[in-house]
PDB file of C-alpha atoms in Angstrom:
ATOM      1  CA  MET A 760     108.869  46.716 -65.279  1.00 53.00           C
ATOM      2  CA  ALA A 761     105.381  46.046 -66.616  1.00 57.00           C
ATOM      3  CA  GLU A 762     105.193  44.174 -69.893  1.00 60.00           C
ATOM      4  CA  THR A 763     103.696  46.174 -72.747  1.00 63.00           C
ATOM      5  CA  PRO A 764     100.844  44.345 -74.565  1.00 63.00           C
ATOM      6  CA  GLY A 765     102.001  43.359 -78.045  1.00 68.00           C
ATOM      7  CA  LEU A 766     100.220  43.199 -81.356  1.00 69.00           C
ATOM      8  CA  ARG A 767      98.925  39.704 -81.983  1.00 69.00           C
ATOM      9  CA  LEU A 768      98.757  38.562 -85.599  1.00 69.00           C
ATOM     10  CA  ALA A 769      96.647  35.581 -86.657  1.00 68.00           C
ATOM     11  CA  PRO A 770      94.950  34.323 -89.826  1.00 60.00           C
ATOM     12  CA  GLY A 771      91.224  34.871 -90.297  1.00 59.00           C
ATOM     13  CA  PRO A 772      88.419  34.505 -89.574  1.00 60.00           C
ATOM     14  CA  HIS A 773      88.539  37.200 -86.892  1.00 62.00           C
ATOM     15  CA  VAL A 774      84.808  37.512 -86.267  1.00 62.00           C
ATOM     16  CA  HIS A 775      83.014  34.509 -84.814  1.00 61.00           C
ATOM     17  CA  ALA A 776      79.271  33.924 -84.720  1.00 62.00           C
ATOM     18  CA  GLY A 777      79.476  31.725 -81.654  1.00 66.00           C
ATOM     19  CA  GLN A 778      78.290  28.587 -83.460  1.00 76.00           C
ATOM     20  CA  THR A 779      80.476  25.676 -84.400  1.00 85.00           C
ATOM     21  CA  THR A 780      80.112  23.610 -87.566  1.00 85.00           C
ATOM     22  CA  ARG A 781      79.276  20.589 -85.473  1.00 88.00           C
ATOM     23  CA  ALA A 782      76.504  22.424 -83.616  1.00 91.00           C
ATOM     24  CA  ILE A 783      74.986  23.681 -86.872  1.00 92.00           C
ATOM     25  CA  MET A 784      74.985  20.204 -88.402  1.00 92.00           C
ATOM     26  CA  TRP A 785      73.268  18.652 -85.409  1.00 93.00           C
ATOM     27  CA  TRP A 786      70.721  21.482 -85.143  1.00 94.00           C
ATOM     28  CA  VAL A 787      69.763  21.002 -88.797  1.00 95.00           C
ATOM     29  CA  THR A 788      69.470  17.254 -88.239  1.00 94.00           C
ATOM     30  CA  LEU A 789      67.307  17.715 -85.132  1.00 95.00           C
ATOM     31  CA  SER A 790      65.076  20.234 -86.891  1.00 95.00           C
ATOM     32  CA  LEU A 791      64.073  17.480 -89.326  1.00 95.00           C
ATOM     33  CA  LEU A 792      62.826  15.237 -86.536  1.00 95.00           C
ATOM     34  CA  PRO A 793      59.125  16.330 -86.673  1.00 94.00           C
ATOM     35  CA  ALA A 794      58.890  15.793 -90.434  1.00 94.00           C
ATOM     36  CA  TYR A 795      60.538  12.367 -90.254  1.00 95.00           C
ATOM     37  CA  LEU A 796      58.417  11.246 -87.303  1.00 94.00           C
ATOM     38  CA  TRP A 797      55.341  12.296 -89.248  1.00 94.00           C
ATOM     39  CA  ALA A 798      56.535  10.245 -92.230  1.00 94.00           C
ATOM     40  CA  THR A 799      57.012   7.285 -89.890  1.00 95.00           C
ATOM     41  CA  TYR A 800      53.433   7.729 -88.661  1.00 93.00           C
ATOM     42  CA  LEU A 801      52.175   7.753 -92.271  1.00 92.00           C
ATOM     43  CA  PHE A 802      54.363   5.082 -93.855  1.00 92.00           C
ATOM     44  CA  GLY A 803      55.490   2.901 -90.948  1.00 91.00           C
ATOM     45  CA  VAL A 804      58.768   2.033 -89.271  1.00 93.00           C
ATOM     46  CA  ARG A 805      60.478   1.282 -92.575  1.00 92.00           C
ATOM     47  CA  VAL A 806      61.113   5.055 -92.696  1.00 94.00           C
ATOM     48  CA  LEU A 807      63.446   4.621 -89.710  1.00 95.00           C
ATOM     49  CA  GLY A 808      65.192   1.734 -91.481  1.00 95.00           C
ATOM     50  CA  LEU A 809      65.706   3.804 -94.625  1.00 96.00           C
ATOM     51  CA  THR A 810      67.072   6.695 -92.556  1.00 96.00           C
ATOM     52  CA  ALA A 811      69.506   4.405 -90.757  1.00 96.00           C
ATOM     53  CA  SER A 812      70.568   2.955 -94.105  1.00 96.00           C
ATOM     54  CA  GLY A 813      71.320   6.377 -95.599  1.00 96.00           C
ATOM     55  CA  VAL A 814      73.287   7.459 -92.525  1.00 96.00           C
ATOM     56  CA  VAL A 815      75.341   4.242 -92.422  1.00 96.00           C
ATOM     57  CA  GLY A 816      76.217   4.560 -96.123  1.00 96.00           C
ATOM     58  CA  ALA A 817      77.302   8.193 -95.793  1.00 95.00           C
ATOM     59  CA  TYR A 818      79.195   7.473 -92.571  1.00 94.00           C
ATOM     60  CA  LEU A 819      81.020   4.526 -94.132  1.00 96.00           C
ATOM     61  CA  GLY A 820      81.989   6.533 -97.220  1.00 95.00           C
ATOM     62  CA  GLU A 821      83.557   9.313 -95.158  1.00 94.00           C
ATOM     63  CA  TRP A 822      85.306   6.889 -92.808  1.00 95.00           C
ATOM     64  CA  LEU A 823      86.748   4.895 -95.708  1.00 95.00           C
ATOM     65  CA  VAL A 824      88.147   7.896 -97.607  1.00 94.00           C
ATOM     66  CA  ASN A 825      89.699   9.326 -94.447  1.00 93.00           C
ATOM     67  CA  ARG A 826      91.215   5.926 -93.690  1.00 93.00           C
ATOM     68  CA  LEU A 827      92.624   5.470 -97.196  1.00 93.00           C
ATOM     69  CA  ARG A 828      94.104   8.943 -97.127  1.00 90.00           C
ATOM     70  CA  GLN A 829      95.497   8.320 -93.647  1.00 91.00           C
ATOM     71  CA  GLN A 830      94.039  11.563 -92.383  1.00 89.00           C
ATOM     72  CA  ARG A 831      92.105  12.548 -89.289  1.00 88.00           C
ATOM     73  CA  GLN A 832      88.588  11.188 -89.088  1.00 88.00           C
ATOM     74  CA  THR A 833      85.963  13.935 -89.489  1.00 86.00           C
ATOM     75  CA  LEU A 834      82.887  11.921 -88.605  1.00 86.00           C
ATOM     76  CA  ARG A 835      82.186  13.772 -85.367  1.00 84.00           C
ATOM     77  CA  ASP A 836      81.336  17.005 -87.181  1.00 87.00           C
ATOM     78  CA  GLY A 837      77.929  15.511 -88.036  1.00 88.00           C
ATOM     79  CA  SER A 838      78.007  16.368 -91.735  1.00 91.00           C
ATOM     80  CA  ALA A 839      77.974  12.728 -92.886  1.00 92.00           C
ATOM     81  CA  VAL A 840      74.969  11.989 -90.687  1.00 94.00           C
ATOM     82  CA  LEU A 841      73.172  15.057 -92.028  1.00 94.00           C
ATOM     83  CA  THR A 842      73.913  14.049 -95.628  1.00 95.00           C
ATOM     84  CA  GLY A 843      72.418  10.608 -95.052  1.00 95.00           C
ATOM     85  CA  VAL A 844      69.341  12.061 -93.363  1.00 95.00           C
ATOM     86  CA  LEU A 845      68.807  14.657 -96.103  1.00 95.00           C
ATOM     87  CA  LEU A 846      69.203  12.049 -98.819  1.00 96.00           C
ATOM     88  CA  VAL A 847      66.484   9.878 -97.300  1.00 95.00           C
ATOM     89  CA  GLY A 848      64.232  12.926 -97.141  1.00 94.00           C
ATOM     90  CA  THR A 849      64.251  12.972-100.955  1.00 94.00           C
ATOM     91  CA  LEU A 850      63.441   9.273-101.368  1.00 94.00           C
ATOM     92  CA  SER A 851      60.176   7.399-101.581  1.00 92.00           C
ATOM     93  CA  PRO A 852      59.256   5.340 -98.492  1.00 92.00           C
ATOM     94  CA  GLY A 853      58.841   2.126-100.492  1.00 91.00           C
ATOM     95  CA  LEU A 854      62.471   1.815-101.616  1.00 94.00           C
ATOM     96  CA  PRO A 855      64.473  -1.286-100.678  1.00 94.00           C
ATOM     97  CA  LEU A 856      66.241  -0.710 -97.368  1.00 95.00           C
ATOM     98  CA  TRP A 857      69.727  -1.180 -98.832  1.00 96.00           C
ATOM     99  CA  MET A 858      69.350   1.462-101.509  1.00 96.00           C
ATOM    100  CA  PRO A 859      69.869   4.636 -99.404  1.00 96.00           C
ATOM    101  CA  ALA A 860      73.148   3.165 -98.126  1.00 97.00           C
ATOM    102  CA  ILE A 861      74.442   2.919-101.699  1.00 96.00           C
ATOM    103  CA  GLY A 862      73.365   6.479-102.428  1.00 96.00           C
ATOM    104  CA  GLY A 863      74.781   7.893 -99.206  1.00 96.00           C
ATOM    105  CA  PHE A 864      78.121   6.182 -99.803  1.00 96.00           C
ATOM    106  CA  MET A 865      78.425   7.427-103.389  1.00 96.00           C
ATOM    107  CA  GLY A 866      77.278  10.948-102.551  1.00 95.00           C
ATOM    108  CA  ILE A 867      79.792  11.363 -99.753  1.00 95.00           C
ATOM    109  CA  VAL A 868      82.697   9.835-101.685  1.00 95.00           C
ATOM    110  CA  PHE A 869      82.213  11.519-105.060  1.00 94.00           C
ATOM    111  CA  ALA A 870      80.563  14.835-104.138  1.00 93.00           C
ATOM    112  CA  LYS A 871      82.367  15.608-100.892  1.00 92.00           C
ATOM    113  CA  MET A 872      85.475  13.630 -99.972  1.00 92.00           C
ATOM    114  CA  LEU A 873      87.094  13.581-103.427  1.00 91.00           C
ATOM    115  CA  PHE A 874      86.829  17.386-103.450  1.00 91.00           C
ATOM    116  CA  GLY A 875      88.721  17.571-100.164  1.00 89.00           C
ATOM    117  CA  GLY A 876      85.977  17.151 -97.578  1.00 87.00           C
ATOM    118  CA  LEU A 877      83.558  19.492 -95.865  1.00 85.00           C
ATOM    119  CA  GLY A 878      83.807  23.044 -97.185  1.00 86.00           C
ATOM    120  CA  TYR A 879      85.382  22.151-100.534  1.00 90.00           C
ATOM    121  CA  ASN A 880      82.551  20.466-102.419  1.00 91.00           C
ATOM    122  CA  ILE A 881      80.798  22.216-105.310  1.00 93.00           C
ATOM    123  CA  PHE A 882      77.601  20.186-105.377  1.00 95.00           C
ATOM    124  CA  ASN A 883      75.237  19.198-102.600  1.00 95.00           C
ATOM    125  CA  PRO A 884      76.277  15.608-101.685  1.00 95.00           C
ATOM    126  CA  ALA A 885      72.760  14.506-100.739  1.00 95.00           C
ATOM    127  CA  LEU A 886      71.372  15.624-104.099  1.00 95.00           C
ATOM    128  CA  VAL A 887      74.254  14.034-105.992  1.00 96.00           C
ATOM    129  CA  ALA A 888      73.408  10.828-104.135  1.00 96.00           C
ATOM    130  CA  ARG A 889      69.763  11.150-105.194  1.00 95.00           C
ATOM    131  CA  ALA A 890      70.740  11.825-108.809  1.00 95.00           C
ATOM    132  CA  PHE A 891      72.995   8.744-108.688  1.00 95.00           C
ATOM    133  CA  LEU A 892      70.164   6.559-107.434  1.00 96.00           C
ATOM    134  CA  MET A 893      67.816   8.020-110.042  1.00 94.00           C
ATOM    135  CA  ALA A 894      70.268   7.142-112.813  1.00 94.00           C
ATOM    136  CA  CYS A 895      71.000   3.623-111.530  1.00 95.00           C
ATOM    137  CA  PHE A 896      67.602   2.553-110.195  1.00 95.00           C
ATOM    138  CA  PRO A 897      64.982   4.588-112.093  1.00 92.00           C
ATOM    139  CA  LEU A 898      62.229   2.016-111.716  1.00 92.00           C
ATOM    140  CA  ALA A 899      62.528   1.776-107.948  1.00 92.00           C
ATOM    141  CA  MET A 900      62.933   5.538-107.615  1.00 92.00           C
ATOM    142  CA  THR A 901      59.730   6.307-109.513  1.00 88.00           C
ATOM    143  CA  THR A 902      57.351   3.461-108.667  1.00 87.00           C
ATOM    144  CA  THR A 903      57.668   2.935-104.911  1.00 88.00           C
ATOM    145  CA  TRP A 904      55.541   5.795-103.575  1.00 86.00           C
ATOM    146  CA  LEU A 905      53.318   4.539-100.779  1.00 88.00           C
ATOM    147  CA  ALA A 906      49.779   5.561 -99.954  1.00 85.00           C
ATOM    148  CA  PRO A 907      49.702   7.071 -96.451  1.00 85.00           C
ATOM    149  CA  ARG A 908      48.293   4.745 -93.792  1.00 84.00           C
ATOM    150  CA  PRO A 909      48.351   6.746 -90.552  1.00 82.00           C
ATOM    151  CA  GLY A 910      49.130   4.696 -87.490  1.00 75.00           C
ATOM    152  CA  VAL A 911      49.943   1.473 -89.365  1.00 76.00           C
ATOM    153  CA  TRP A 912      53.500   1.068 -88.204  1.00 76.00           C
ATOM    154  CA  TRP A 913      54.279  -2.181 -89.970  1.00 76.00           C
ATOM    155  CA  ALA A 914      52.424  -3.687 -92.931  1.00 67.00           C
ATOM    156  CA  ALA A 915      53.571  -6.369 -95.350  1.00 64.00           C
ATOM    157  CA  ASP A 916      50.879  -5.282 -97.804  1.00 68.00           C
ATOM    158  CA  ALA A 917      51.910  -1.665 -98.316  1.00 68.00           C
ATOM    159  CA  VAL A 918      49.955  -0.009-101.123  1.00 69.00           C
ATOM    160  CA  THR A 919      51.917   1.783-103.809  1.00 72.00           C
ATOM    161  CA  THR A 920      50.476   4.809-105.542  1.00 76.00           C
ATOM    162  CA  ALA A 921      51.560   7.677-107.757  1.00 77.00           C
ATOM    163  CA  SER A 922      52.776  10.934-106.249  1.00 82.00           C
ATOM    164  CA  PRO A 923      50.577  13.996-106.923  1.00 83.00           C
ATOM    165  CA  LEU A 924      53.144  15.461-109.325  1.00 85.00           C
ATOM    166  CA  THR A 925      53.330  12.185-111.240  1.00 84.00           C
ATOM    167  CA  VAL A 926      49.553  12.133-111.596  1.00 83.00           C
ATOM    168  CA  LEU A 927      49.636  15.697-112.907  1.00 85.00           C
ATOM    169  CA  LYS A 928      52.471  14.962-115.335  1.00 83.00           C
ATOM    170  CA  LEU A 929      50.991  11.753-116.728  1.00 82.00           C
ATOM    171  CA  GLU A 930      47.292  12.544-116.686  1.00 82.00           C
ATOM    172  CA  GLY A 931      47.123  16.283-117.284  1.00 80.00           C
ATOM    173  CA  VAL A 932      45.391  18.949-115.250  1.00 78.00           C
ATOM    174  CA  ALA A 933      41.785  17.979-115.950  1.00 76.00           C
ATOM    175  CA  ARG A 934      42.259  14.298-115.183  1.00 77.00           C
ATOM    176  CA  ALA A 935      44.438  15.070-112.142  1.00 77.00           C
ATOM    177  CA  ALA A 936      41.720  17.356-110.802  1.00 76.00           C
ATOM    178  CA  GLU A 937      39.245  14.523-111.178  1.00 75.00           C
ATOM    179  CA  LEU A 938      41.480  11.851-109.644  1.00 75.00           C
ATOM    180  CA  LEU A 939      42.893  13.932-106.780  1.00 76.00           C
ATOM    181  CA  GLY A 940      39.873  16.115-106.170  1.00 76.00           C
ATOM    182  CA  LEU A 941      41.749  19.382-106.361  1.00 76.00           C
ATOM    183  CA  GLY A 942      40.050  21.849-104.069  1.00 79.00           C
ATOM    184  CA  PRO A 943      40.365  23.461-100.624  1.00 81.00           C
ATOM    185  CA  ALA A 944      40.138  20.129 -98.791  1.00 82.00           C
ATOM    186  CA  TYR A 945      42.865  18.557-100.936  1.00 82.00           C
ATOM    187  CA  TYR A 946      45.139  21.557-100.561  1.00 85.00           C
ATOM    188  CA  GLY A 947      44.662  21.256 -96.807  1.00 86.00           C
ATOM    189  CA  GLN A 948      45.872  17.660 -97.042  1.00 83.00           C
ATOM    190  CA  LEU A 949      48.915  18.782 -99.018  1.00 85.00           C
ATOM    191  CA  LEU A 950      49.677  21.398 -96.394  1.00 86.00           C
ATOM    192  CA  LEU A 951      49.389  19.021 -93.452  1.00 86.00           C
ATOM    193  CA  GLY A 952      50.954  16.020 -95.153  1.00 83.00           C
ATOM    194  CA  PHE A 953      48.261  13.411 -95.836  1.00 84.00           C
ATOM    195  CA  ARG A 954      49.606  12.445 -99.238  1.00 82.00           C
ATOM    196  CA  ALA A 955      52.091  10.265-101.045  1.00 84.00           C
ATOM    197  CA  GLY A 956      55.552  11.673-101.498  1.00 85.00           C
ATOM    198  CA  SER A 957      59.161  11.563-100.429  1.00 89.00           C
ATOM    199  CA  ILE A 958      59.883  11.009 -96.753  1.00 91.00           C
ATOM    200  CA  GLY A 959      60.981  14.529 -95.889  1.00 87.00           C
ATOM    201  CA  GLU A 960      58.540  16.456 -98.007  1.00 84.00           C
ATOM    202  CA  VAL A 961      55.061  15.200 -97.225  1.00 84.00           C
ATOM    203  CA  SER A 962      54.160  17.849 -94.634  1.00 89.00           C
ATOM    204  CA  VAL A 963      54.717  21.472 -95.614  1.00 92.00           C
ATOM    205  CA  VAL A 964      53.769  22.560 -92.085  1.00 93.00           C
ATOM    206  CA  LEU A 965      56.412  20.406 -90.392  1.00 94.00           C
ATOM    207  CA  VAL A 966      59.117  21.353 -92.877  1.00 94.00           C
ATOM    208  CA  ALA A 967      58.281  24.997 -92.162  1.00 94.00           C
ATOM    209  CA  LEU A 968      58.364  24.287 -88.415  1.00 95.00           C
ATOM    210  CA  GLY A 969      61.846  22.828 -88.639  1.00 94.00           C
ATOM    211  CA  ALA A 970      62.980  25.732 -90.800  1.00 95.00           C
ATOM    212  CA  ALA A 971      61.557  28.185 -88.253  1.00 95.00           C
ATOM    213  CA  VAL A 972      63.831  26.680 -85.599  1.00 94.00           C
ATOM    214  CA  LEU A 973      66.845  27.202 -87.853  1.00 94.00           C
ATOM    215  CA  LEU A 974      65.768  30.757 -88.678  1.00 94.00           C
ATOM    216  CA  ARG A 975      65.297  31.480 -84.970  1.00 92.00           C
ATOM    217  CA  ARG A 976      68.855  30.286 -84.268  1.00 91.00           C
ATOM    218  CA  ARG A 977      70.136  32.257 -87.267  1.00 90.00           C
ATOM    219  CA  ILE A 978      71.440  29.112 -88.935  1.00 91.00           C
ATOM    220  CA  LEU A 979      69.338  29.999 -91.987  1.00 91.00           C
ATOM    221  CA  SER A 980      68.464  33.275 -93.656  1.00 92.00           C
ATOM    222  CA  VAL A 981      65.277  33.788 -95.654  1.00 94.00           C
ATOM    223  CA  TYR A 982      66.854  35.033 -98.894  1.00 96.00           C
ATOM    224  CA  ILE A 983      67.314  31.705-100.650  1.00 96.00           C
ATOM    225  CA  PRO A 984      64.180  29.821 -99.484  1.00 96.00           C
ATOM    226  CA  LEU A 985      61.788  32.671-100.191  1.00 96.00           C
ATOM    227  CA  SER A 986      63.409  33.314-103.564  1.00 97.00           C
ATOM    228  CA  VAL A 987      62.985  29.659-104.494  1.00 97.00           C
ATOM    229  CA  LEU A 988      59.286  29.763-103.595  1.00 96.00           C
ATOM    230  CA  VAL A 989      58.774  33.045-105.458  1.00 97.00           C
ATOM    231  CA  GLY A 990      60.603  31.761-108.547  1.00 96.00           C
ATOM    232  CA  THR A 991      58.525  28.593-108.689  1.00 96.00           C
ATOM    233  CA  GLY A 992      55.325  30.517-108.003  1.00 95.00           C
ATOM    234  CA  LEU A 993      55.966  32.955-110.846  1.00 96.00           C
ATOM    235  CA  VAL A 994      56.621  30.202-113.378  1.00 96.00           C
ATOM    236  CA  ALA A 995      53.707  28.159-112.048  1.00 94.00           C
ATOM    237  CA  LEU A 996      51.382  31.014-112.999  1.00 94.00           C
ATOM    238  CA  ALA A 997      51.785  29.705-116.540  1.00 93.00           C
ATOM    239  CA  SER A 998      50.056  26.507-115.453  1.00 89.00           C
ATOM    240  CA  ASP A 999      46.432  26.070-114.422  1.00 85.00           C
ATOM    241  CA  VAL A1000      47.366  24.979-110.894  1.00 90.00           C
ATOM    242  CA  PRO A1001      49.997  27.320-109.402  1.00 91.00           C
ATOM    243  CA  LEU A1002      48.998  26.572-105.792  1.00 91.00           C
ATOM    244  CA  PHE A1003      49.323  22.852-106.502  1.00 90.00           C
ATOM    245  CA  HIS A1004      52.916  23.385-107.616  1.00 91.00           C
ATOM    246  CA  LEU A1005      53.698  25.399-104.489  1.00 92.00           C
ATOM    247  CA  LEU A1006      52.400  22.731-102.098  1.00 91.00           C
ATOM    248  CA  THR A1007      53.530  19.498-103.741  1.00 88.00           C
ATOM    249  CA  GLY A1008      56.790  17.709-104.322  1.00 87.00           C
ATOM    250  CA  GLY A1009      60.020  18.562-102.608  1.00 89.00           C
ATOM    251  CA  LEU A1010      59.819  22.314-103.137  1.00 93.00           C
ATOM    252  CA  TRP A1011      59.753  23.347 -99.467  1.00 94.00           C
ATOM    253  CA  PHE A1012      62.213  20.666 -98.384  1.00 94.00           C
ATOM    254  CA  GLY A1013      64.587  21.667-101.166  1.00 94.00           C
ATOM    255  CA  ALA A1014      64.164  25.397-100.596  1.00 95.00           C
ATOM    256  CA  PHE A1015      64.907  25.314 -96.852  1.00 95.00           C
ATOM    257  CA  TYR A1016      67.208  22.310 -96.466  1.00 95.00           C
ATOM    258  CA  MET A1017      69.011  21.723 -99.779  1.00 94.00           C
ATOM    259  CA  ALA A1018      69.408  25.064-101.508  1.00 95.00           C
ATOM    260  CA  THR A1019      70.653  26.693 -98.291  1.00 94.00           C
ATOM    261  CA  ASP A1020      73.706  24.466 -97.895  1.00 91.00           C
ATOM    262  CA  TYR A1021      76.466  26.799 -96.703  1.00 88.00           C
ATOM    263  CA  VAL A1022      79.136  25.340 -98.958  1.00 90.00           C
ATOM    264  CA  THR A1023      77.255  25.154-102.242  1.00 93.00           C
ATOM    265  CA  ALA A1024      75.185  28.363-102.010  1.00 93.00           C
ATOM    266  CA  PRO A1025      76.340  31.952-102.632  1.00 94.00           C
ATOM    267  CA  LEU A1026      77.578  34.027 -99.724  1.00 92.00           C
ATOM    268  CA  LEU A1027      75.917  37.421-100.099  1.00 93.00           C
ATOM    269  CA  PRO A1028      72.205  38.352-100.124  1.00 93.00           C
ATOM    270  CA  ARG A1029      71.962  39.696-103.687  1.00 94.00           C
ATOM    271  CA  ALA A1030      73.650  36.596-105.072  1.00 95.00           C
ATOM    272  CA  GLN A1031      71.480  34.401-102.855  1.00 96.00           C
ATOM    273  CA  ILE A1032      68.301  35.998-104.210  1.00 96.00           C
ATOM    274  CA  ILE A1033      69.354  35.394-107.824  1.00 97.00           C
ATOM    275  CA  PHE A1034      70.412  31.865-106.883  1.00 97.00           C
ATOM    276  CA  GLY A1035      67.035  31.166-105.266  1.00 96.00           C
ATOM    277  CA  LEU A1036      64.998  32.702-108.071  1.00 97.00           C
ATOM    278  CA  GLY A1037      66.970  30.663-110.598  1.00 97.00           C
ATOM    279  CA  ILE A1038      66.341  27.427-108.702  1.00 97.00           C
ATOM    280  CA  GLY A1039      62.652  28.194-108.335  1.00 96.00           C
ATOM    281  CA  ALA A1040      62.199  29.167-111.974  1.00 96.00           C
ATOM    282  CA  LEU A1041      64.078  26.111-113.242  1.00 96.00           C
ATOM    283  CA  THR A1042      62.049  23.861-110.947  1.00 96.00           C
ATOM    284  CA  GLY A1043      58.838  25.252-112.435  1.00 95.00           C
ATOM    285  CA  ILE A1044      60.135  24.916-116.001  1.00 95.00           C
ATOM    286  CA  ILE A1045      61.110  21.279-115.506  1.00 95.00           C
ATOM    287  CA  ARG A1046      57.797  20.453-113.862  1.00 93.00           C
ATOM    288  CA  ILE A1047      55.582  22.163-116.426  1.00 93.00           C
ATOM    289  CA  TRP A1048      57.455  21.680-119.689  1.00 93.00           C
ATOM    290  CA  GLY A1049      60.151  19.117-118.875  1.00 89.00           C
ATOM    291  CA  GLY A1050      60.087  15.344-118.883  1.00 86.00           C
ATOM    292  CA  TYR A1051      60.306  14.839-115.098  1.00 86.00           C
ATOM    293  CA  PRO A1052      57.380  15.437-112.726  1.00 87.00           C
ATOM    294  CA  GLU A1053      59.745  17.013-110.154  1.00 88.00           C
ATOM    295  CA  GLY A1054      62.600  19.407-110.850  1.00 89.00           C
ATOM    296  CA  ILE A1055      63.956  20.736-107.558  1.00 93.00           C
ATOM    297  CA  CYS A1056      66.867  18.268-107.347  1.00 94.00           C
ATOM    298  CA  TYR A1057      68.342  19.043-110.759  1.00 94.00           C
ATOM    299  CA  ALA A1058      67.558  22.749-110.433  1.00 96.00           C
ATOM    300  CA  ILE A1059      69.630  23.003-107.252  1.00 96.00           C
ATOM    301  CA  LEU A1060      72.500  20.966-108.687  1.00 96.00           C
ATOM    302  CA  LEU A1061      72.648  23.117-111.825  1.00 96.00           C
ATOM    303  CA  TRP A1062      72.638  26.314-109.784  1.00 96.00           C
ATOM    304  CA  ASN A1063      75.295  24.875-107.474  1.00 96.00           C
ATOM    305  CA  ALA A1064      77.513  25.035-110.562  1.00 95.00           C
ATOM    306  CA  VAL A1065      76.740  28.758-110.890  1.00 95.00           C
ATOM    307  CA  THR A1066      77.606  29.562-107.270  1.00 95.00           C
ATOM    308  CA  PRO A1067      81.333  30.300-107.838  1.00 94.00           C
ATOM    309  CA  ALA A1068      80.404  32.782-110.583  1.00 95.00           C
ATOM    310  CA  LEU A1069      77.788  34.455-108.371  1.00 95.00           C
ATOM    311  CA  ASN A1070      80.324  34.816-105.573  1.00 93.00           C
ATOM    312  CA  GLN A1071      82.714  36.389-108.069  1.00 92.00           C
ATOM    313  CA  TRP A1072      80.126  38.767-109.560  1.00 92.00           C
ATOM    314  CA  PHE A1073      78.850  39.969-106.194  1.00 88.00           C
ATOM    315  CA  ARG A1074      82.105  40.300-104.297  1.00 82.00           C
ATOM    316  CA  PRO A1075      82.096  43.042-101.648  1.00 75.00           C
ATOM    317  CA  LYS A1076      83.788  46.188-102.925  1.00 73.00           C
ATOM    318  CA  ARG A1077      86.939  47.205-101.120  1.00 70.00           C
ATOM    319  CA  VAL A1078      87.069  50.823-100.080  1.00 66.00           C
ATOM    320  CA  ALA A1079      90.388  52.237-101.286  1.00 65.00           C
ATOM    321  CA  PRO A1080      92.184  54.681 -98.998  1.00 61.00           C
ATOM    322  CA  GLU A1081      91.823  57.416-101.668  1.00 58.00           C
ATOM    323  CA  ALA A1082      88.040  56.939-101.750  1.00 55.00           C
ATOM    324  CA  ILE A1083      87.710  57.819 -98.071  1.00 54.00           C
ATOM    325  CA  GLY A1084      90.219  60.626 -98.223  1.00 52.00           C
ATOM    326  CA  VAL A1085      93.017  58.961 -96.282  1.00 47.00           C
TER     327      VAL A1085
END
């Protein structure tokens, strides 16, 4: 007698996209390779040392918490490595080599593992790590920008300089235009990446290239990044240099790699658009009227706190049996 197929019950999810968490983490990490290699070309091999430092700190933090809790190690999912790499992307290339390790460790422990690990954190661990370093080492975090020296891989006499946003904040628009030479040629340099800045943000073109890979593999959607850029652009219209604000700082890096974190961003498109517009607008407000030259880090962290409410407000509506006439 042939066996009749039974009904199989199992908990969700029931629809799979065909991509594992581990694969997504490593694809995001690999997509950053062009931008980080470009930073190495501009600022020397110390960029590789800083990246290794951030990864080791994040890796150690996750290993230690798992060990203390006597639970399965989760290091192979790649999220700790990605956190360390993303953190270094927000840091200046002239920082002491040990500093990213401290930030990576603290970000992983306090923003991820104490919440229960991957998938349970409220705030982006890499940005929490950056905020921690900013609070503990403000002098190093704001005075170690390096002037780009293409092809000089190792130099004991690295030249520090101010980032473009710092020049604008401290000197004002007129003086910044005189010092930086704001014009088509300078904006071309901002686009390509011949400027001082954080390791992951100096080249808008290469950040966009990495993001294009993630969009092509459907790891990212455009709702949040484009909303962030639009929000900043709209607020920047109140300044005299809106294009400058769109091409400087960590705006593109934050829009494509930080604000789009699966765990700390809203789930549905309408909520994602509001989330992105809010981040962009707050970034512009902080830059133009706030005390900090850059605002993308704190804008994302503050909107991370709003994510649970956005997910609640924009929940999908269930179709009741009466509504469809059943």
